[in-house]
Amino acid sequence: ATASVEASALFNAIAAAALKKLEGFNPQALANTAWAFACIGWSNLDIFVALLSPLGTVNHASLNDLDLSQLYLVSLHIQLEFPGQKFPLAHIQSELLTAFKSHEPRPSKLQRDVAAALTRIGWDHIFEFVTREGLSLDMAQPEAMTAIEVDGPTHYLKRKGEQRLENGHTKFKSRILRQLGWTVIHVPYFEWNALTDVAAKDSYLQSKVKGK
């Protein structure tokens, strides 16, 4: 899922194999597999119920904060893909949210640079806005449901030739935001770093926000 592999045939095969071998999965493997399926937008509920139900009875100390953070995003996926379906780990939802918030990155110099440029062009925004679901947005206009996400190097896989590919987590978060009704504008670090002066940066952002 980190590589954003969306091959349905492959994941169908993985799902069939996983369902037969669940007894051999430790808590971390259950959490990681659920994350992988949610990350690609899997729309079959059975695999999530099968993977998450056993976690309801285990000692959650066996899961690290990253596992719990990923399970929080899994909960949002289930909420949005299967309305009305109870999340199997609803009893520890607050713990999952706390872990998720702890893994949200701190503002970077790049992010502050983009925010300053947005202010220059008159795009009023809230810096580091947090949605009611707990998702942190780099810059946002909440009333317009518009967010700007500044994507640094950690948002991408290693370069494949000249092409940079968003990693699974970045695509997952963007998809959830869109499902929640947000318009998400991405500012990739390599595009921003190629801008050599203030005028170029301002012009770049003006075209971004106008073309949303």
GROMACS .gro file of C-alpha atoms in nm:
model
  212
    1ALA     CA    1   0.000   0.000   0.000
    2THR     CA    2   0.294   0.231   0.053
    3ALA     CA    3   0.356   0.208  -0.319
    4SER     CA    4  -0.010   0.276  -0.396
    5VAL     CA    5  -0.047  -0.049  -0.587
    6GLU     CA    6  -0.409  -0.063  -0.693
    7ALA     CA    7  -0.417  -0.399  -0.867
    8SER     CA    8  -0.755  -0.545  -0.771
    9ALA     CA    9  -0.665  -0.895  -0.886
   10LEU     CA   10  -0.359  -0.894  -0.662
   11PHE     CA   11  -0.553  -0.775  -0.357
   12ASN     CA   12  -0.833  -1.022  -0.426
   13ALA     CA   13  -0.574  -1.298  -0.408
   14ILE     CA   14  -0.422  -1.150  -0.091
   15ALA     CA   15  -0.766  -1.121   0.070
   16ALA     CA   16  -0.851  -1.484  -0.009
   17ALA     CA   17  -0.518  -1.604   0.130
   18ALA     CA   18  -0.540  -1.382   0.440
   19LEU     CA   19  -0.887  -1.503   0.533
   20LYS     CA   20  -0.757  -1.861   0.538
   21LYS     CA   21  -0.458  -1.781   0.759
   22LEU     CA   22  -0.589  -1.526   1.008
   23GLU     CA   23  -0.513  -1.748   1.306
   24GLY     CA   24  -0.145  -1.709   1.228
   25PHE     CA   25  -0.158  -1.327   1.219
   26ASN     CA   26  -0.025  -1.136   1.518
   27PRO     CA   27  -0.191  -0.805   1.613
   28GLN     CA   28   0.055  -0.596   1.412
   29ALA     CA   29   0.003  -0.808   1.100
   30LEU     CA   30  -0.374  -0.772   1.136
   31ALA     CA   31  -0.345  -0.394   1.169
   32ASN     CA   32  -0.099  -0.359   0.882
   33THR     CA   33  -0.310  -0.571   0.649
   34ALA     CA   34  -0.625  -0.373   0.732
   35TRP     CA   35  -0.430  -0.054   0.662
   36ALA     CA   36  -0.311  -0.184   0.326
   37PHE     CA   37  -0.665  -0.265   0.212
   38ALA     CA   38  -0.803   0.067   0.334
   39CYS     CA   39  -0.517   0.251   0.169
   40ILE     CA   40  -0.617   0.132  -0.177
   41GLY     CA   41  -0.985   0.205  -0.112
   42TRP     CA   42  -1.101  -0.156  -0.075
   43SER     CA   43  -1.480  -0.171  -0.089
   44ASN     CA   44  -1.547  -0.521   0.044
   45LEU     CA   45  -1.641  -0.506   0.412
   46ASP     CA   46  -1.573  -0.873   0.491
   47ILE     CA   47  -1.196  -0.842   0.495
   48PHE     CA   48  -1.206  -0.551   0.741
   49VAL     CA   49  -1.442  -0.731   0.979
   50ALA     CA   50  -1.223  -1.041   0.965
   51LEU     CA   51  -0.900  -0.847   1.026
   52LEU     CA   52  -1.024  -0.603   1.289
   53SER     CA   53  -1.255  -0.818   1.502
   54PRO     CA   54  -0.967  -1.019   1.659
   55LEU     CA   55  -0.799  -0.691   1.757
   56GLY     CA   56  -1.094  -0.610   1.980
   57THR     CA   57  -0.984  -0.868   2.233
   58VAL     CA   58  -0.605  -0.829   2.231
   59ASN     CA   59  -0.380  -0.624   2.457
   60HIS     CA   60  -0.331  -0.305   2.259
   61ALA     CA   61   0.012  -0.260   2.413
   62SER     CA   62   0.120  -0.503   2.141
   63LEU     CA   63   0.047  -0.232   1.885
   64ASN     CA   64   0.276   0.068   1.851
   65ASP     CA   65   0.158   0.425   1.793
   66LEU     CA   66   0.206   0.395   1.418
   67ASP     CA   67  -0.019   0.088   1.408
   68LEU     CA   68  -0.284   0.269   1.612
   69SER     CA   69  -0.251   0.577   1.392
   70GLN     CA   70  -0.306   0.371   1.078
   71LEU     CA   71  -0.607   0.202   1.237
   72TYR     CA   72  -0.760   0.544   1.289
   73LEU     CA   73  -0.748   0.607   0.914
   74VAL     CA   74  -0.894   0.260   0.862
   75SER     CA   75  -1.185   0.367   1.084
   76LEU     CA   76  -1.245   0.673   0.864
   77HIS     CA   77  -1.235   0.455   0.554
   78ILE     CA   78  -1.499   0.224   0.700
   79GLN     CA   79  -1.712   0.519   0.811
   80LEU     CA   80  -1.710   0.666   0.460
   81GLU     CA   81  -1.726   0.346   0.254
   82PHE     CA   82  -1.979   0.161   0.469
   83PRO     CA   83  -2.216   0.417   0.628
   84GLY     CA   84  -2.395   0.278   0.930
   85GLN     CA   85  -2.145  -0.005   0.979
   86LYS     CA   86  -2.008  -0.014   1.333
   87PHE     CA   87  -1.630   0.003   1.347
   88PRO     CA   88  -1.506  -0.315   1.522
   89LEU     CA   89  -1.264  -0.111   1.735
   90ALA     CA   90  -1.507   0.168   1.826
   91HIS     CA   91  -1.431   0.115   2.196
   92ILE     CA   92  -1.073   0.240   2.148
   93GLN     CA   93  -1.149   0.511   1.890
   94SER     CA   94  -1.023   0.788   2.118
   95GLU     CA   95  -0.694   0.602   2.167
   96LEU     CA   96  -0.657   0.562   1.791
   97LEU     CA   97  -0.723   0.933   1.736
   98THR     CA   98  -0.464   1.031   1.998
   99ALA     CA   99  -0.204   0.813   1.826
  100PHE     CA  100  -0.297   0.955   1.487
  101LYS     CA  101  -0.257   1.315   1.606
  102SER     CA  102   0.082   1.233   1.754
  103HIS     CA  103   0.206   1.121   1.412
  104GLU     CA  104   0.096   1.431   1.224
  105PRO     CA  105   0.413   1.613   1.108
  106ARG     CA  106   0.517   1.949   1.250
  107PRO     CA  107   0.507   2.254   1.020
  108SER     CA  108   0.812   2.276   0.796
  109LYS     CA  109   1.003   2.575   0.660
  110LEU     CA  110   0.862   2.485   0.318
  111GLN     CA  111   0.509   2.496   0.454
  112ARG     CA  112   0.565   2.833   0.618
  113ASP     CA  113   0.711   2.969   0.294
  114VAL     CA  114   0.399   2.865   0.102
  115ALA     CA  115   0.175   3.011   0.373
  116ALA     CA  116   0.356   3.344   0.350
  117ALA     CA  117   0.308   3.349  -0.026
  118LEU     CA  118  -0.063   3.274   0.013
  119THR     CA  119  -0.093   3.571   0.246
  120ARG     CA  120   0.082   3.791  -0.010
  121ILE     CA  121  -0.166   3.702  -0.283
  122GLY     CA  122  -0.462   3.756  -0.051
  123TRP     CA  123  -0.565   3.394   0.000
  124ASP     CA  124  -0.679   3.415   0.362
  125HIS     CA  125  -0.636   3.087   0.543
  126ILE     CA  126  -0.594   2.909   0.873
  127PHE     CA  127  -0.248   2.763   0.921
  128GLU     CA  128  -0.246   2.402   1.046
  129PHE     CA  129  -0.623   2.367   1.053
  130VAL     CA  130  -0.755   2.047   1.211
  131THR     CA  131  -1.083   1.904   1.082
  132ARG     CA  132  -1.341   1.762   1.319
  133GLU     CA  133  -1.219   1.416   1.214
  134GLY     CA  134  -0.870   1.506   1.340
  135LEU     CA  135  -0.705   1.552   0.999
  136SER     CA  136  -0.441   1.823   0.997
  137LEU     CA  137  -0.439   2.049   0.691
  138ASP     CA  138  -0.137   2.264   0.611
  139MET     CA  139  -0.350   2.563   0.511
  140ALA     CA  140  -0.727   2.578   0.483
  141GLN     CA  141  -1.032   2.788   0.415
  142PRO     CA  142  -1.278   2.587   0.626
  143GLU     CA  143  -1.593   2.765   0.511
  144ALA     CA  144  -1.504   2.699   0.147
  145MET     CA  145  -1.384   2.346   0.237
  146THR     CA  146  -1.059   2.411   0.050
  147ALA     CA  147  -0.721   2.286   0.169
  148ILE     CA  148  -0.367   2.332   0.050
  149GLU     CA  149  -0.128   2.050   0.126
  150VAL     CA  150   0.245   2.114   0.089
  151ASP     CA  151   0.398   1.782  -0.008
  152GLY     CA  152   0.761   1.745   0.094
  153PRO     CA  153   0.994   1.459  -0.004
  154THR     CA  154   0.841   1.218   0.250
  155HIS     CA  155   0.511   1.230   0.057
  156TYR     CA  156   0.668   1.057  -0.241
  157LEU     CA  157   0.823   0.728  -0.326
  158LYS     CA  158   1.181   0.719  -0.442
  159ARG     CA  159   1.216   0.862  -0.787
  160LYS     CA  160   1.146   0.626  -1.072
  161GLY     CA  161   1.332   0.786  -1.357
  162GLU     CA  162   1.201   1.143  -1.369
  163GLN     CA  163   0.859   1.057  -1.229
  164ARG     CA  164   0.770   1.112  -0.864
  165LEU     CA  165   0.483   0.906  -0.728
  166GLU     CA  166   0.277   0.996  -0.422
  167ASN     CA  167   0.303   0.730  -0.154
  168GLY     CA  168   0.004   0.538  -0.026
  169HIS     CA  169  -0.047   0.745   0.289
  170THR     CA  170  -0.060   1.071   0.093
  171LYS     CA  171  -0.309   0.933  -0.159
  172PHE     CA  172  -0.516   0.779   0.122
  173LYS     CA  173  -0.543   1.106   0.316
  174SER     CA  174  -0.632   1.301   0.000
  175ARG     CA  175  -0.904   1.052  -0.089
  176ILE     CA  176  -1.058   1.070   0.258
  177LEU     CA  177  -1.057   1.450   0.246
  178ARG     CA  178  -1.230   1.449  -0.092
  179GLN     CA  179  -1.489   1.205   0.038
  180LEU     CA  180  -1.550   1.441   0.330
  181GLY     CA  181  -1.619   1.720   0.080
  182TRP     CA  182  -1.284   1.900   0.076
  183THR     CA  183  -1.112   2.036  -0.232
  184VAL     CA  184  -0.743   1.956  -0.193
  185ILE     CA  185  -0.475   2.156  -0.373
  186HIS     CA  186  -0.130   2.000  -0.368
  187VAL     CA  187   0.195   2.196  -0.376
  188PRO     CA  188   0.477   1.948  -0.451
  189TYR     CA  189   0.814   2.045  -0.306
  190PHE     CA  190   0.998   1.994  -0.635
  191GLU     CA  191   0.768   2.238  -0.817
  192TRP     CA  192   0.801   2.496  -0.539
  193ASN     CA  193   1.178   2.464  -0.516
  194ALA     CA  194   1.205   2.529  -0.889
  195LEU     CA  195   1.055   2.878  -0.842
  196THR     CA  196   1.340   3.125  -0.819
  197ASP     CA  197   1.180   3.443  -0.686
  198VAL     CA  198   0.882   3.585  -0.499
  199ALA     CA  199   0.697   3.685  -0.815
  200ALA     CA  200   0.721   3.332  -0.956
  201LYS     CA  201   0.597   3.180  -0.631
  202ASP     CA  202   0.303   3.419  -0.610
  203SER     CA  203   0.207   3.359  -0.973
  204TYR     CA  204   0.230   2.982  -0.923
  205LEU     CA  205  -0.007   2.990  -0.624
  206GLN     CA  206  -0.249   3.224  -0.795
  207SER     CA  207  -0.288   2.974  -1.077
  208LYS     CA  208  -0.326   2.692  -0.827
  209VAL     CA  209  -0.605   2.849  -0.626
  210LYS     CA  210  -0.787   2.979  -0.934
  211GLY     CA  211  -0.776   2.641  -1.103
  212LYS     CA  212  -0.896   2.437  -0.805
   0.00000   0.00000   0.00000
